[in-house]
PDB file of C-alpha atoms in Angstrom:
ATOM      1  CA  UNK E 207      53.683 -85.624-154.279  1.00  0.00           C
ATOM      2  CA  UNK E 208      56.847 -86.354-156.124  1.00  0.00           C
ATOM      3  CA  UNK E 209      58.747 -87.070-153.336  1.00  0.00           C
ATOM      4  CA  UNK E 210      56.051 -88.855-151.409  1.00  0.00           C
ATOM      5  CA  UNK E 211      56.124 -91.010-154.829  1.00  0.00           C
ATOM      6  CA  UNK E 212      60.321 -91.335-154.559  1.00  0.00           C
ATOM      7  CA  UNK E 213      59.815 -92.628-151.053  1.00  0.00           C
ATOM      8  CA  UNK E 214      57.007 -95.142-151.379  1.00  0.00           C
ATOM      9  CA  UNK E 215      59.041 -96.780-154.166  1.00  0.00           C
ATOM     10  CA  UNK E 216      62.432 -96.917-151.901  1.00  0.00           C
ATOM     11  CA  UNK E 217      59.748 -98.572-149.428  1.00  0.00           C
ATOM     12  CA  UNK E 218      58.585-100.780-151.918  1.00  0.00           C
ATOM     13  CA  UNK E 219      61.942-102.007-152.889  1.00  0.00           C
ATOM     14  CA  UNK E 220      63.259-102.549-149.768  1.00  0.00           C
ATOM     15  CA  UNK E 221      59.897-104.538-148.927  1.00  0.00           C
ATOM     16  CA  UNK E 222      60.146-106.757-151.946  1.00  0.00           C
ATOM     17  CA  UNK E 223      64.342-107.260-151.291  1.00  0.00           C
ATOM     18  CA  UNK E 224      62.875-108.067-147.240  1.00  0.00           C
ATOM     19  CA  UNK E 225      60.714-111.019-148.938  1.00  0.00           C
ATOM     20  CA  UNK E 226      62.759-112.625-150.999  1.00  0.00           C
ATOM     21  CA  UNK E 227      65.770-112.784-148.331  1.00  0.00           C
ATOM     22  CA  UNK E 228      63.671-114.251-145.687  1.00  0.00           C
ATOM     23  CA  UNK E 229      62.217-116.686-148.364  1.00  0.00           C
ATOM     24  CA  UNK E 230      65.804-117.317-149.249  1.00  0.00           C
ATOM     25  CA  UNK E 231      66.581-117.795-145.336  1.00  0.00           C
ATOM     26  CA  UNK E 232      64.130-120.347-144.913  1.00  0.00           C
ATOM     27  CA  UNK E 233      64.626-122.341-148.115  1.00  0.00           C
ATOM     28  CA  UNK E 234      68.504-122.687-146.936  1.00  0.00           C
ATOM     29  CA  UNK E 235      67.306-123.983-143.554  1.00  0.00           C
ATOM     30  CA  UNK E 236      64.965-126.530-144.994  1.00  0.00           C
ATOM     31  CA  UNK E 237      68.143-127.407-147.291  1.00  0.00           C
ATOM     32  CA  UNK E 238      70.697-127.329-144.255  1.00  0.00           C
ATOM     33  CA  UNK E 239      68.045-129.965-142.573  1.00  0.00           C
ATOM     34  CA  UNK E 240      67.585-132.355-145.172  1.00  0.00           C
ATOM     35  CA  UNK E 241      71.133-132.092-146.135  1.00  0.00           C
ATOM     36  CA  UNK E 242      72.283-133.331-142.520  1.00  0.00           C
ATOM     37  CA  UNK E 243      69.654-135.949-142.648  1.00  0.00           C
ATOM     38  CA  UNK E 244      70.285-137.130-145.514  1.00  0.00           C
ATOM     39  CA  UNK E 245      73.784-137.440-144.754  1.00  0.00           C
ATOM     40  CA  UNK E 246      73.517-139.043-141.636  1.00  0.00           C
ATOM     41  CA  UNK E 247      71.588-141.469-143.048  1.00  0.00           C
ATOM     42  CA  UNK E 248      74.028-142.493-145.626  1.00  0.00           C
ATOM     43  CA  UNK E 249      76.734-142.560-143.074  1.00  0.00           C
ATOM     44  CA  UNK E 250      78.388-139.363-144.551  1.00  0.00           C
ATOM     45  CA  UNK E 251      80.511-137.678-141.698  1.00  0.00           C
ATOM     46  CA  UNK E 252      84.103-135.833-141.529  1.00  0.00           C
ATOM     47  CA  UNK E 253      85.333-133.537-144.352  1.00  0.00           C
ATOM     48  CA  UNK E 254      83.055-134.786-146.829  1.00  0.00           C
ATOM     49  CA  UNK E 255      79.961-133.642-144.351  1.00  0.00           C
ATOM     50  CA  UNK E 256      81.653-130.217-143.710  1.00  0.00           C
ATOM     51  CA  UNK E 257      82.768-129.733-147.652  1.00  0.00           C
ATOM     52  CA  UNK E 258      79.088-130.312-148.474  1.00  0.00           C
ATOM     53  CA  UNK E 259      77.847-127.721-145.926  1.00  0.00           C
ATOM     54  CA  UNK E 260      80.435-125.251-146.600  1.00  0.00           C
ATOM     55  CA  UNK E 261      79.172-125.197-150.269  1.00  0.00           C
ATOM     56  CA  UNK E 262      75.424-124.967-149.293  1.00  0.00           C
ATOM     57  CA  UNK E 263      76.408-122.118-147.031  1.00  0.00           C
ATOM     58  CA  UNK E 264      78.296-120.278-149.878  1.00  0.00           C
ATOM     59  CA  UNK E 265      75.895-120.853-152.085  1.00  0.00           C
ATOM     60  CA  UNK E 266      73.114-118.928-149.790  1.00  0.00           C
ATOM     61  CA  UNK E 267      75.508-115.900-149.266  1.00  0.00           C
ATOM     62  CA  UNK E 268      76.258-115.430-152.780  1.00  0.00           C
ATOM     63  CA  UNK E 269      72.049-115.704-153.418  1.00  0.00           C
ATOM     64  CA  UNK E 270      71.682-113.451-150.230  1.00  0.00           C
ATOM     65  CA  UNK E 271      74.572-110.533-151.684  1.00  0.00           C
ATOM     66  CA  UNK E 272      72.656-111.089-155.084  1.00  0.00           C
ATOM     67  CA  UNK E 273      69.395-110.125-153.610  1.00  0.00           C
ATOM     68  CA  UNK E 274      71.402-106.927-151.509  1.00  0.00           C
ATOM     69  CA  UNK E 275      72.833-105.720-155.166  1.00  0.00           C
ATOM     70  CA  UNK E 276      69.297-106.274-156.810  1.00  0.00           C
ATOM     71  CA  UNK E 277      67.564-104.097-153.870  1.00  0.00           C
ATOM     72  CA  UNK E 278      70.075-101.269-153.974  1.00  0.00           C
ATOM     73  CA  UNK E 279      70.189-101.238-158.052  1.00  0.00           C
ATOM     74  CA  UNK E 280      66.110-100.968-158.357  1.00  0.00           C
ATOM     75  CA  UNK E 281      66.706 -98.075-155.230  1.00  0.00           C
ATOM     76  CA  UNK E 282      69.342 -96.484-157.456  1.00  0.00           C
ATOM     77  CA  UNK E 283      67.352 -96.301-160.536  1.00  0.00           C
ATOM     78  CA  UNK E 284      64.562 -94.996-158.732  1.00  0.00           C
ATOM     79  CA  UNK E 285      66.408 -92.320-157.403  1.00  0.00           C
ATOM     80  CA  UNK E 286      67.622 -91.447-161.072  1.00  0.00           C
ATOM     81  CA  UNK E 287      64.509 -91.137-162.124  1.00  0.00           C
ATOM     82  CA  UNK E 288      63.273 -89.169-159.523  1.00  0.00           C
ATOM     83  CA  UNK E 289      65.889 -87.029-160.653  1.00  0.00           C
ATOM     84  CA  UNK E 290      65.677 -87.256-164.365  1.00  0.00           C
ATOM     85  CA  UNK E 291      68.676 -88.965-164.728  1.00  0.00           C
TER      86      UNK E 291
END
C-alpha cells in the first residue's frame, strides 16, 4: 500500500509537470505568432526581428527547465518521505 501510494504520487507529479509544459508550449506558440505578426506589420525585419525572437525563445526554455526542476524536486521530496527522510 505504501509503495502503491509512493508511485501514484511520482505519477501524479509527473502528470501535473506534463500539463503545465504543454500549456507552456502552446502559450509560446500563440506568442511566437503574434510576435511575427505584429512585427511584420510594423515593418520590423533583420536583427531586430531575430533579437526579439531569440529572447521569446529563451525566455520559454528557462520557463520549460523551471517546470523540469519543479517536477523532479516535488518527485524528490516524495521519495524522502516515502522514506522518512
Amino acid at each position: 500500500n505504501r509503495q502503491q501510494n509512493y508511485m501514484n504520487q511520482q505519477r501524479a507529479a509527473d502528470s501535473a509537470a506534463d500539463s503545465r509544459l504543454r500549456e507552456a508550449y502552446i502559450k509560446n506558440m500563440q506568442n511566437t505568432l503574434g510576435l511575427d505578426q505584429s512585427m511584420k506589420a510594423n515593418g520590423i525585419s533583420g536583427g531586430l526581428s531575430e533579437s526579439t525572437r531569440a529572447a521569446y525563445d529563451n525566455s520559454y526554455m528557462n520557463q520549460r527547465d523551471g517546470i523540469y526542476a519543479d517536477a523532479l524536486d516535488a518527485k524528490n521530496c516524495r521519495a524522502c518521505d516515502a522514506v522518512g527522510i
